Tab-separated table of N, CA and C in Angstrom:
chain	number	residue	atom	x	y	z
A	7	SER	N	130.299	-11.013	-13.184
A	7	SER	CA	130.872	-9.835	-12.326
A	7	SER	C	132.412	-9.756	-12.632
A	8	ASN	N	133.067	-8.589	-12.535
A	8	ASN	CA	134.494	-8.633	-12.922
A	8	ASN	C	135.269	-9.033	-11.701
A	9	ASP	N	136.407	-9.657	-12.115
A	9	ASP	CA	137.222	-10.493	-11.244
A	9	ASP	C	137.764	-9.864	-9.963
A	10	GLU	N	138.128	-8.490	-10.167
A	10	GLU	CA	138.580	-7.714	-8.991
A	10	GLU	C	137.556	-7.425	-7.962
A	11	SER	N	136.279	-7.283	-8.258
A	11	SER	CA	135.300	-6.823	-7.239
A	11	SER	C	134.611	-7.967	-6.496
A	12	SER	N	134.831	-9.191	-6.954
A	12	SER	CA	134.151	-10.167	-6.247
A	12	SER	C	134.948	-10.651	-5.001
A	13	ASN	N	134.070	-11.410	-4.233
A	13	ASN	CA	134.656	-11.879	-2.943
A	13	ASN	C	135.669	-12.916	-3.226
A	14	LYS	N	136.655	-13.086	-2.571
A	14	LYS	CA	137.782	-14.101	-2.826
A	14	LYS	C	138.525	-14.345	-1.578
A	15	ILE	N	138.877	-15.670	-1.424
A	15	ILE	CA	139.762	-15.871	-0.237
A	15	ILE	C	141.106	-16.535	-0.951
A	16	ARG	N	142.287	-16.075	-0.571
A	16	ARG	CA	143.447	-16.632	-1.177
A	16	ARG	C	144.568	-16.808	-0.084
A	17	GLY	N	145.663	-17.420	-0.398
A	17	GLY	CA	146.660	-17.510	0.594
A	17	GLY	C	147.566	-18.642	0.268
A	18	ILE	N	148.390	-19.073	1.268
A	18	ILE	CA	149.578	-20.144	1.174
A	18	ILE	C	149.189	-21.076	2.295
A	19	VAL	N	149.324	-22.332	1.750
A	19	VAL	CA	149.317	-23.508	2.871
A	19	VAL	C	150.701	-23.928	2.948
A	20	HIS	N	151.169	-23.743	4.278
A	20	HIS	CA	152.610	-24.029	4.513
A	20	HIS	C	152.833	-24.872	5.844
A	21	ALA	N	153.508	-25.851	5.824
A	21	ALA	CA	154.153	-26.466	6.917
A	21	ALA	C	155.643	-26.515	6.418
A	22	ASN	N	155.958	-26.309	5.491
A	22	ASN	CA	156.817	-25.771	4.393
A	22	ASN	C	155.803	-25.650	3.231
A	23	PHE	N	156.059	-24.990	2.187
A	23	PHE	CA	154.912	-25.093	1.159
A	23	PHE	C	154.248	-26.449	0.883
A	24	VAL	N	152.958	-26.483	1.054
A	24	VAL	CA	152.190	-27.760	0.821
A	24	VAL	C	151.636	-27.754	-0.566
A	25	LYS	N	152.151	-28.544	-1.499
A	25	LYS	CA	151.784	-28.472	-2.843
A	25	LYS	C	150.842	-29.650	-3.288
A	26	ASN	N	149.999	-29.406	-4.302
A	26	ASN	CA	149.000	-30.319	-4.696
A	26	ASN	C	148.079	-30.746	-3.553
A	27	SER	N	147.809	-29.853	-2.797
A	27	SER	CA	146.786	-30.049	-1.528
A	27	SER	C	145.417	-29.863	-1.982
A	28	GLU	N	144.467	-30.673	-1.638
A	28	GLU	CA	142.990	-30.399	-1.870
A	28	GLU	C	142.594	-29.376	-0.812
A	29	ILE	N	142.140	-28.220	-1.321
A	29	ILE	CA	141.687	-27.054	-0.393
A	29	ILE	C	140.286	-27.024	-0.448
A	30	LYS	N	139.581	-27.231	0.718
A	30	LYS	CA	138.187	-27.008	0.829
A	30	LYS	C	137.773	-25.666	1.461
A	31	LEU	N	136.736	-25.006	1.103
A	31	LEU	CA	136.198	-23.805	1.629
A	31	LEU	C	134.828	-24.201	2.244
A	32	PHE	N	134.552	-23.921	3.596
A	32	PHE	CA	133.332	-24.331	4.183
A	32	PHE	C	132.787	-22.899	4.628
A	33	GLY	N	131.544	-22.650	4.500
A	33	GLY	CA	130.820	-21.534	5.171
A	33	GLY	C	130.351	-21.875	6.447
A	34	ILE	N	130.388	-21.021	7.580
A	34	ILE	CA	129.787	-21.310	8.872
A	34	ILE	C	128.677	-20.186	8.993
A	35	ASP	N	127.550	-20.666	9.193
A	35	ASP	CA	126.371	-19.653	9.399
A	35	ASP	C	126.373	-19.247	10.905
A	36	LYS	N	125.276	-18.441	11.170
A	36	LYS	CA	125.124	-17.906	12.464
A	36	LYS	C	125.100	-19.110	13.536
A	37	ASN	N	124.427	-20.144	13.172
A	37	ASN	CA	124.017	-21.339	14.082
A	37	ASN	C	125.378	-22.270	14.344
A	38	GLY	N	126.381	-21.830	13.481
A	38	GLY	CA	127.501	-22.787	13.573
A	38	GLY	C	127.482	-24.009	12.606
A	39	ASP	N	126.502	-24.015	11.874
A	39	ASP	CA	126.473	-25.035	10.719
A	39	ASP	C	127.419	-24.845	9.699
A	40	LYS	N	128.006	-25.960	9.228
A	40	LYS	CA	129.096	-25.806	8.301
A	40	LYS	C	128.602	-26.360	6.853
A	41	THR	N	128.797	-25.548	5.733
A	41	THR	CA	128.395	-26.018	4.559
A	41	THR	C	129.698	-25.854	3.630
A	42	GLU	N	129.902	-27.031	2.785
A	42	GLU	CA	131.046	-27.052	1.948
A	42	GLU	C	130.625	-26.051	0.742
A	43	LEU	N	131.457	-25.229	0.271
A	43	LEU	CA	131.270	-24.237	-0.711
A	43	LEU	C	132.103	-24.543	-1.998
A	44	GLN	N	133.307	-24.558	-1.974
A	44	GLN	CA	134.210	-24.862	-3.012
A	44	GLN	C	135.407	-25.845	-2.719
A	45	THR	N	136.096	-26.197	-3.861
A	45	THR	CA	137.257	-27.054	-3.584
A	45	THR	C	138.199	-26.443	-4.699
A	46	THR	N	139.511	-26.459	-4.272
A	46	THR	CA	140.524	-25.975	-5.230
A	46	THR	C	141.844	-26.909	-4.953
A	47	THR	N	142.912	-26.648	-5.624
A	47	THR	CA	144.193	-27.230	-5.372
A	47	THR	C	145.312	-26.258	-5.326
A	48	SER	N	146.140	-26.562	-4.338
A	48	SER	CA	147.324	-25.654	-4.041
A	48	SER	C	148.396	-25.729	-5.178
A	49	ASN	N	149.091	-24.778	-5.660
A	49	ASN	CA	150.195	-25.182	-6.686
A	49	ASN	C	151.466	-25.502	-6.002
A	50	ASP	N	152.510	-25.583	-6.903
A	50	ASP	CA	153.796	-25.860	-6.279
A	50	ASP	C	154.383	-24.936	-5.190
A	51	LYS	N	153.824	-23.958	-5.006
A	51	LYS	CA	154.385	-22.825	-3.887
A	51	LYS	C	153.408	-22.816	-2.717
A	52	GLY	N	152.248	-23.696	-2.851
A	52	GLY	CA	151.340	-23.717	-1.790
A	52	GLY	C	150.285	-22.733	-2.041
A	53	TYR	N	150.287	-21.984	-3.025
A	53	TYR	CA	149.223	-20.846	-3.118
A	53	TYR	C	147.937	-21.644	-3.585
A	54	TYR	N	146.799	-21.040	-3.082
A	54	TYR	CA	145.554	-21.440	-3.593
A	54	TYR	C	144.771	-20.180	-3.692
A	55	GLU	N	143.328	-20.237	-4.239
A	55	GLU	CA	142.514	-19.169	-4.336
A	55	GLU	C	141.047	-19.594	-4.530
A	56	PHE	N	140.138	-19.097	-4.005
A	56	PHE	CA	138.782	-19.347	-4.305
A	56	PHE	C	138.080	-18.203	-4.638
A	57	LYS	N	137.490	-18.099	-6.021
A	57	LYS	CA	136.838	-17.032	-6.545
A	57	LYS	C	135.414	-16.926	-6.403
A	58	GLU	N	134.826	-15.854	-6.549
A	58	GLU	CA	133.330	-15.791	-6.706
A	58	GLU	C	132.633	-16.557	-5.558
A	59	ILE	N	132.937	-16.159	-4.297
A	59	ILE	CA	132.147	-16.823	-3.126
A	59	ILE	C	130.978	-16.083	-3.025
A	60	THR	N	129.975	-16.929	-3.399
A	60	THR	CA	128.566	-16.193	-3.256
A	60	THR	C	127.796	-17.163	-2.569
A	61	GLY	N	126.414	-16.873	-2.560
A	61	GLY	CA	125.403	-17.777	-1.769
A	61	GLY	C	125.091	-17.018	-0.568
A	62	SER	N	124.589	-17.650	0.413
A	62	SER	CA	124.095	-16.903	1.678
A	62	SER	C	125.133	-16.488	2.426
A	63	LYS	N	125.061	-15.534	3.002
A	63	LYS	CA	126.125	-14.822	3.886
A	63	LYS	C	126.468	-15.700	5.060
A	64	HIS	N	127.727	-16.021	5.107
A	64	HIS	CA	128.308	-16.753	6.242
A	64	HIS	C	128.992	-15.923	7.173
A	65	SER	N	129.022	-16.083	8.508
A	65	SER	CA	129.475	-15.273	9.586
A	65	SER	C	131.141	-15.547	9.427
A	66	SER	N	131.644	-16.913	9.002
A	66	SER	CA	133.007	-17.045	9.000
A	66	SER	C	133.073	-18.249	7.883
A	67	TYR	N	134.422	-18.456	7.483
A	67	TYR	CA	134.698	-19.297	6.590
A	67	TYR	C	135.837	-20.190	7.046
A	68	ILE	N	135.741	-21.439	7.116
A	68	ILE	CA	136.951	-22.412	7.366
A	68	ILE	C	137.475	-22.989	6.183
A	69	ILE	N	138.864	-22.914	5.999
A	69	ILE	CA	139.607	-23.419	4.883
A	69	ILE	C	140.535	-24.726	5.338
A	70	GLU	N	140.292	-25.795	4.719
A	70	GLU	CA	140.948	-27.029	5.034
A	70	GLU	C	141.837	-27.499	3.906
A	71	ALA	N	143.015	-27.801	4.392
A	71	ALA	CA	143.958	-28.415	3.444
A	71	ALA	C	144.098	-29.969	3.605
A	72	ILE	N	143.779	-30.773	2.561
A	72	ILE	CA	143.902	-32.148	2.995
A	72	ILE	C	144.829	-32.701	1.848
A	73	ASN	N	145.675	-33.666	2.429
A	73	ASN	CA	146.867	-34.296	1.484
A	73	ASN	C	147.827	-33.184	0.868
A	74	GLY	N	148.527	-33.568	-0.134
A	74	GLY	CA	149.525	-32.804	-0.597
A	74	GLY	C	150.837	-33.164	-0.066
A	75	THR	N	151.956	-32.621	-0.508
A	75	THR	CA	153.357	-32.861	-0.099
A	75	THR	C	154.121	-31.634	0.269
A	76	TYR	N	154.995	-31.803	1.153
A	76	TYR	CA	155.884	-30.755	1.433
A	76	TYR	C	157.317	-31.035	1.596
A	77	PHE	N	158.277	-30.200	1.602
A	77	PHE	CA	159.626	-30.633	1.772
A	77	PHE	C	159.892	-30.534	3.387
A	78	ASP	N	160.343	-31.716	3.912
A	78	ASP	CA	160.582	-31.637	5.322
A	78	ASP	C	162.194	-31.368	5.434
A	79	GLU	N	162.419	-30.124	6.034
A	79	GLU	CA	163.815	-29.865	6.094
A	79	GLU	C	164.657	-30.707	7.163
A	80	ALA	N	163.902	-31.259	8.079
A	80	ALA	CA	164.571	-32.149	9.031
A	80	ALA	C	165.182	-33.359	8.308
A	81	THR	N	164.404	-33.988	7.449
A	81	THR	CA	164.699	-35.171	6.743
A	81	THR	C	165.268	-35.100	5.391
A	82	ASN	N	165.152	-33.841	4.860
A	82	ASN	CA	165.636	-33.565	3.375
A	82	ASN	C	164.755	-34.323	2.487
A	83	LYS	N	163.458	-34.729	2.762
A	83	LYS	CA	162.642	-35.479	1.897
A	83	LYS	C	161.295	-34.877	1.745
A	84	GLU	N	160.628	-35.036	0.614
A	84	GLU	CA	159.256	-34.799	0.318
A	84	GLU	C	158.385	-35.763	1.138
A	85	VAL	N	157.502	-35.181	1.924
A	85	VAL	CA	156.614	-35.919	2.823
A	85	VAL	C	155.245	-35.683	2.563
A	86	GLN	N	154.298	-36.440	2.865
A	86	GLN	CA	152.847	-36.303	2.729
A	86	GLN	C	152.280	-35.673	3.789
A	87	LEU	N	151.528	-34.770	3.577
A	87	LEU	CA	150.630	-34.030	4.721
A	87	LEU	C	149.693	-35.115	5.266
A	88	ILE	N	149.736	-35.517	6.387
A	88	ILE	CA	149.085	-36.692	7.066
A	88	ILE	C	147.682	-35.992	7.464
A	89	GLU	N	147.733	-35.176	8.429
A	89	GLU	CA	146.582	-34.601	9.069
A	89	GLU	C	146.192	-33.361	8.307
A	90	PRO	N	144.803	-33.060	8.020
A	90	PRO	CA	144.377	-31.973	7.412
A	90	PRO	C	144.857	-30.580	8.156
A	91	LEU	N	145.087	-29.608	7.519
A	91	LEU	CA	145.375	-28.242	8.260
A	91	LEU	C	144.239	-27.389	7.927
A	92	LYS	N	143.871	-26.591	9.055
A	92	LYS	CA	142.752	-25.739	8.947
A	92	LYS	C	143.065	-24.228	9.209
A	93	SER	N	142.094	-23.351	8.743
A	93	SER	CA	142.299	-22.038	9.119
A	93	SER	C	140.936	-21.391	9.018
A	94	ILE	N	140.769	-20.147	9.359
A	94	ILE	CA	139.373	-19.504	9.685
A	94	ILE	C	139.472	-18.123	9.269
A	95	THR	N	138.635	-17.568	8.482
A	95	THR	CA	138.621	-16.185	8.120
A	95	THR	C	137.184	-15.577	7.950
A	96	TYR	N	137.139	-14.310	7.666
A	96	TYR	CA	135.796	-13.473	7.707
A	96	TYR	C	135.845	-12.637	6.368
A	97	LEU	N	134.762	-12.469	5.759
A	97	LEU	CA	134.827	-11.677	4.503
A	97	LEU	C	133.758	-10.633	4.549
A	98	ASN	N	134.092	-9.497	4.126
A	98	ASN	CA	133.195	-8.289	3.918
A	98	ASN	C	132.934	-8.346	2.303
A	99	ASP	N	131.978	-7.695	1.949
A	99	ASP	CA	131.577	-7.647	0.575
A	99	ASP	C	132.804	-7.074	-0.295
A	100	ASP	N	132.921	-7.580	-1.444
A	100	ASP	CA	134.005	-7.232	-2.468
A	100	ASP	C	135.411	-7.152	-1.764
A	101	GLN	N	135.727	-8.190	-1.011
A	101	GLN	CA	137.040	-8.190	-0.303
A	101	GLN	C	137.898	-9.438	-0.686
A	102	VAL	N	138.977	-9.303	-0.826
A	102	VAL	CA	139.931	-10.376	-0.932
A	102	VAL	C	140.637	-10.656	0.253
A	103	ALA	N	140.371	-11.849	0.996
A	103	ALA	CA	141.203	-12.035	2.243
A	103	ALA	C	142.222	-13.064	1.852
A	104	LYS	N	143.327	-12.610	2.497
A	104	LYS	CA	144.510	-13.515	2.452
A	104	LYS	C	144.723	-14.255	3.709
A	105	VAL	N	144.708	-15.626	3.553
A	105	VAL	CA	144.563	-16.429	4.556
A	105	VAL	C	145.797	-17.512	4.515
A	106	ALA	N	146.524	-17.641	5.593
A	106	ALA	CA	147.438	-18.510	5.713
A	106	ALA	C	146.838	-19.778	6.405
A	107	ILE	N	147.499	-21.006	5.870
A	107	ILE	CA	146.906	-22.287	6.729
A	107	ILE	C	148.434	-22.900	7.170
A	108	THR	N	148.470	-22.975	8.415
A	108	THR	CA	149.735	-23.467	9.133
A	108	THR	C	149.193	-24.388	10.232
A	109	PRO	N	150.284	-24.966	10.761
A	109	PRO	CA	150.107	-25.808	12.016
A	109	PRO	C	149.466	-24.912	13.166
A	110	ALA	N	149.848	-23.719	13.194
A	110	ALA	CA	149.286	-22.725	14.323
A	110	ALA	C	147.858	-22.420	13.984
A	111	THR	N	147.452	-22.089	12.707
A	111	THR	CA	146.205	-21.656	12.597
A	111	THR	C	145.266	-22.969	12.640
A	112	ASP	N	145.728	-24.129	12.482
A	112	ASP	CA	144.906	-25.410	12.628
A	112	ASP	C	144.594	-25.646	14.128
A	113	ILE	N	145.587	-25.336	14.945
A	113	ILE	CA	145.418	-25.420	16.434
A	113	ILE	C	144.186	-24.410	16.718
A	114	VAL	N	144.297	-23.239	16.420
A	114	VAL	CA	143.431	-22.167	16.828
A	114	VAL	C	141.915	-22.586	16.233
A	115	THR	N	141.892	-23.001	14.921
A	115	THR	CA	140.673	-23.272	14.196
A	115	THR	C	139.915	-24.442	14.877
A	116	ARG	N	140.785	-25.534	15.214
A	116	ARG	CA	140.097	-26.824	15.784
A	116	ARG	C	139.574	-26.485	17.251
A	117	THR	N	140.285	-25.459	17.909
A	117	THR	CA	139.807	-25.013	19.315
A	117	THR	C	138.467	-24.404	19.178
A	118	LEU	N	138.290	-23.465	18.189
A	118	LEU	CA	137.061	-22.736	17.895
A	118	LEU	C	136.040	-23.663	17.525
A	119	GLU	N	136.364	-24.711	16.777
A	119	GLU	CA	135.385	-25.696	16.246
A	119	GLU	C	134.967	-26.503	17.461
A	120	LYS	N	135.855	-26.760	18.377
A	120	LYS	CA	135.477	-27.663	19.437
A	120	LYS	C	134.495	-26.909	20.416
A	121	ASN	N	134.775	-25.538	20.617
A	121	ASN	CA	133.842	-24.784	21.523
A	121	ASN	C	132.625	-24.110	20.746
A	122	LYS	N	132.667	-24.418	19.437
A	122	LYS	CA	131.437	-23.941	18.618
A	122	LYS	C	131.456	-22.363	18.827
A	123	LYS	N	132.596	-21.668	18.746
A	123	LYS	CA	132.516	-20.245	18.803
A	123	LYS	C	133.517	-19.790	17.628
A	124	TYR	N	132.930	-19.182	16.693
A	124	TYR	CA	133.640	-18.980	15.496
A	124	TYR	C	133.947	-17.299	15.323
A	125	ALA	N	133.378	-16.464	16.107
A	125	ALA	CA	133.535	-15.030	16.041
A	125	ALA	C	134.935	-14.717	16.187
A	126	LYS	N	135.247	-13.364	15.345
A	126	LYS	CA	136.697	-13.003	15.276
A	126	LYS	C	137.247	-12.683	16.512
A	127	LYS	N	136.400	-12.283	17.575
A	127	LYS	CA	137.162	-11.968	18.870
A	127	LYS	C	137.494	-13.279	19.575
A	128	TYR	N	136.965	-14.436	19.398
A	128	TYR	CA	137.337	-15.612	19.843
A	128	TYR	C	138.665	-16.035	19.297
A	129	ARG	N	138.644	-15.925	17.764
A	129	ARG	CA	139.800	-16.313	17.174
A	129	ARG	C	141.091	-15.572	17.593
A	130	GLU	N	140.921	-14.212	17.858
A	130	GLU	CA	142.116	-13.337	18.321
A	130	GLU	C	142.445	-13.877	19.662
A	131	ALA	N	141.610	-14.203	20.549
A	131	ALA	CA	141.891	-14.588	22.037
A	131	ALA	C	142.730	-15.903	21.911
A	132	VAL	N	142.087	-16.872	21.156
A	132	VAL	CA	142.895	-18.162	21.213
A	132	VAL	C	144.210	-17.936	20.445
A	133	ALA	N	144.225	-17.237	19.259
A	133	ALA	CA	145.529	-17.006	18.620
A	133	ALA	C	146.657	-16.441	19.539
A	134	LYS	N	146.232	-15.369	20.374
A	134	LYS	CA	147.243	-14.860	21.226
A	134	LYS	C	147.854	-15.866	22.165
A	135	GLU	N	146.946	-16.734	22.716
A	135	GLU	CA	147.312	-17.868	23.603
A	135	GLU	C	148.271	-18.725	22.826
A	136	VAL	N	148.016	-19.010	21.659
A	136	VAL	CA	148.737	-20.064	20.878
A	136	VAL	C	150.216	-19.405	20.602
A	137	VAL	N	150.338	-18.241	20.276
A	137	VAL	CA	151.512	-17.484	19.980
A	137	VAL	C	152.340	-17.446	21.267
A	138	LYS	N	151.694	-17.245	22.332
A	138	LYS	CA	152.315	-17.286	23.619
A	138	LYS	C	152.983	-18.550	24.023
A	139	GLN	N	152.169	-19.682	23.823
A	139	GLN	CA	152.680	-21.083	23.944
A	139	GLN	C	153.978	-21.463	23.085
A	140	PHE	N	153.755	-21.007	21.813
A	140	PHE	CA	154.763	-21.306	20.802
A	140	PHE	C	156.085	-20.412	21.081
A	141	ALA	N	155.894	-19.152	21.110
A	141	ALA	CA	157.151	-18.177	21.157
A	141	ALA	C	157.279	-17.503	22.327
A	142	GLY	N	156.607	-17.625	23.367
A	142	GLY	CA	156.830	-16.801	24.413
A	142	GLY	C	156.425	-15.304	24.204
A	143	SER	N	156.948	-14.530	24.738
A	143	SER	CA	156.524	-13.026	24.581
A	143	SER	C	157.504	-12.423	23.463
A	144	LEU	N	156.750	-11.913	22.463
A	144	LEU	CA	157.277	-11.136	21.303
A	144	LEU	C	157.145	-9.794	21.347
A	145	ASP	N	158.062	-9.072	20.794
A	145	ASP	CA	158.004	-7.591	20.825
A	145	ASP	C	156.641	-7.146	19.990
A	146	LYS	N	156.417	-7.909	18.889
A	146	LYS	CA	155.142	-7.376	18.121
A	146	LYS	C	154.266	-8.637	17.935
A	147	ASP	N	153.076	-8.183	17.710
A	147	ASP	CA	151.949	-9.121	17.515
A	147	ASP	C	152.287	-9.887	16.085
A	148	ILE	N	152.059	-11.153	16.171
A	148	ILE	CA	152.202	-12.067	14.908
A	148	ILE	C	150.785	-12.255	14.821
A	149	ASN	N	150.322	-11.925	13.499
A	149	ASN	CA	149.010	-12.382	13.008
A	149	ASN	C	149.135	-13.655	12.198
A	150	LEU	N	148.686	-14.642	12.937
A	150	LEU	CA	148.915	-16.143	12.425
A	150	LEU	C	148.100	-16.327	11.183
A	151	PHE	N	147.101	-15.570	10.904
A	151	PHE	CA	146.004	-15.862	9.877
A	151	PHE	C	146.247	-15.167	8.583
A	152	GLU	N	146.950	-14.061	8.651
A	152	GLU	CA	147.057	-13.364	7.368
A	152	GLU	C	148.481	-13.556	6.784
A	153	THR	N	148.617	-13.914	5.462
A	153	THR	CA	149.853	-13.979	4.791
A	153	THR	C	150.255	-12.527	4.863
A	154	LEU	N	151.462	-12.146	4.583
A	154	LEU	CA	151.950	-10.677	4.501
A	154	LEU	C	151.214	-10.284	3.127
A	155	PRO	N	150.706	-9.091	3.201
A	155	PRO	CA	150.183	-8.497	1.759
A	155	PRO	C	151.145	-8.835	0.742
A	156	VAL	N	150.639	-9.597	-0.166
A	156	VAL	CA	151.652	-9.868	-1.239
A	156	VAL	C	150.829	-9.799	-2.571
A	157	ASN	N	151.603	-9.120	-3.415
A	157	ASN	CA	150.937	-8.945	-4.883
A	157	ASN	C	151.526	-10.236	-5.634
A	158	LEU	N	150.539	-11.090	-5.754
A	158	LEU	CA	151.020	-12.441	-6.432
A	158	LEU	C	151.600	-12.348	-7.845
A	159	ASP	N	151.442	-11.153	-8.456
A	159	ASP	CA	151.991	-10.926	-9.803
A	159	ASP	C	153.326	-10.263	-9.581
A	160	SER	N	153.929	-9.946	-8.466
A	160	SER	CA	155.184	-9.452	-8.217
A	160	SER	C	156.129	-10.438	-7.856
A	161	THR	N	157.057	-10.666	-8.621
A	161	THR	CA	157.960	-11.795	-8.414
A	161	THR	C	158.777	-11.658	-7.098
A	162	GLN	N	159.248	-10.323	-6.902
A	162	GLN	CA	159.960	-9.821	-5.833
A	162	GLN	C	159.071	-10.077	-4.424
A	163	GLU	N	157.943	-9.624	-4.473
A	163	GLU	CA	157.007	-9.829	-3.263
A	163	GLU	C	156.838	-11.206	-2.996
A	164	VAL	N	156.492	-12.191	-3.993
A	164	VAL	CA	156.331	-13.512	-3.731
A	164	VAL	C	157.673	-14.099	-3.168
A	165	ALA	N	158.824	-13.715	-3.680
A	165	ALA	CA	160.034	-14.245	-3.212
A	165	ALA	C	160.095	-13.770	-1.750
A	166	ASN	N	159.862	-12.519	-1.291
A	166	ASN	CA	160.067	-12.066	0.039
A	166	ASN	C	159.070	-12.911	0.853
A	167	SER	N	157.835	-13.079	0.368
A	167	SER	CA	156.836	-13.705	1.195
A	167	SER	C	157.210	-15.126	1.482
A	168	GLU	N	157.820	-15.883	0.415
A	168	GLU	CA	158.356	-17.290	0.721
A	168	GLU	C	159.235	-17.329	1.653
A	169	ALA	N	160.199	-16.309	1.718
A	169	ALA	CA	161.238	-16.325	2.793
A	169	ALA	C	160.571	-16.103	4.187
A	170	ASN	N	159.778	-15.076	4.257
A	170	ASN	CA	158.929	-14.876	5.468
A	170	ASN	C	158.245	-16.154	5.844
A	171	GLN	N	157.618	-16.710	5.063
A	171	GLN	CA	156.860	-18.050	5.323
A	171	GLN	C	157.638	-19.115	5.941
A	172	LYS	N	158.899	-19.127	5.400
A	172	LYS	CA	159.953	-20.237	5.964
A	172	LYS	C	160.171	-19.999	7.434
A	173	VAL	N	160.279	-18.574	7.760
A	173	VAL	CA	160.546	-18.179	9.106
A	173	VAL	C	159.320	-18.619	9.956
A	174	TYR	N	158.184	-18.206	9.522
A	174	TYR	CA	156.809	-18.780	10.058
A	174	TYR	C	156.976	-20.336	10.453
A	175	SER	N	157.198	-21.122	9.266
A	175	SER	CA	157.129	-22.459	9.336
A	175	SER	C	158.062	-22.983	10.385
A	176	SER	N	159.414	-22.462	10.415
A	176	SER	CA	160.313	-23.008	11.277
A	176	SER	C	159.865	-22.727	12.818
A	177	LEU	N	159.388	-21.593	12.975
A	177	LEU	CA	158.838	-21.233	14.291
A	177	LEU	C	157.782	-22.215	14.753
A	178	LEU	N	156.838	-22.507	13.814
A	178	LEU	CA	155.811	-23.288	14.268
A	178	LEU	C	155.803	-24.775	14.092
A	179	GLN	N	156.995	-25.406	13.816
A	179	GLN	CA	157.067	-26.919	13.565
A	179	GLN	C	157.285	-27.481	14.967
């Protein structure tokens, strides 16, 4: 199948950019059962991508970042990611989902796992509560799960996204 029409999930892992992280993709079926589908590695800017997501239809997908290193601005040192970070997304046919993996998406995803409720409406409700806890009331909604739409081939868009991700990171540490 041609590369642009297949289902994909891609995004950035950041607590600041987490590089060389093992990224696992799990499908969640309607019963809440979790199946590991693919594994990839994030690059030096935290980017990852899963291609050709096929097989049985899953109602949701959990993405988990394990290990890897990031630059800790508080200590000015490269540090190891100790706890895995998680995120959750949903795919339609022939869709490319852009999914951020951050400390905030981790809190939301773990809450959904604990309650065994994975539907998008639950994700949105829990995410709103997390944003409120982190940031108080904000003028605009922050979507914790979507990285800003970025053309990964555009140097300027990637640079802008990296600057925005740093703002998210500092907000969520």
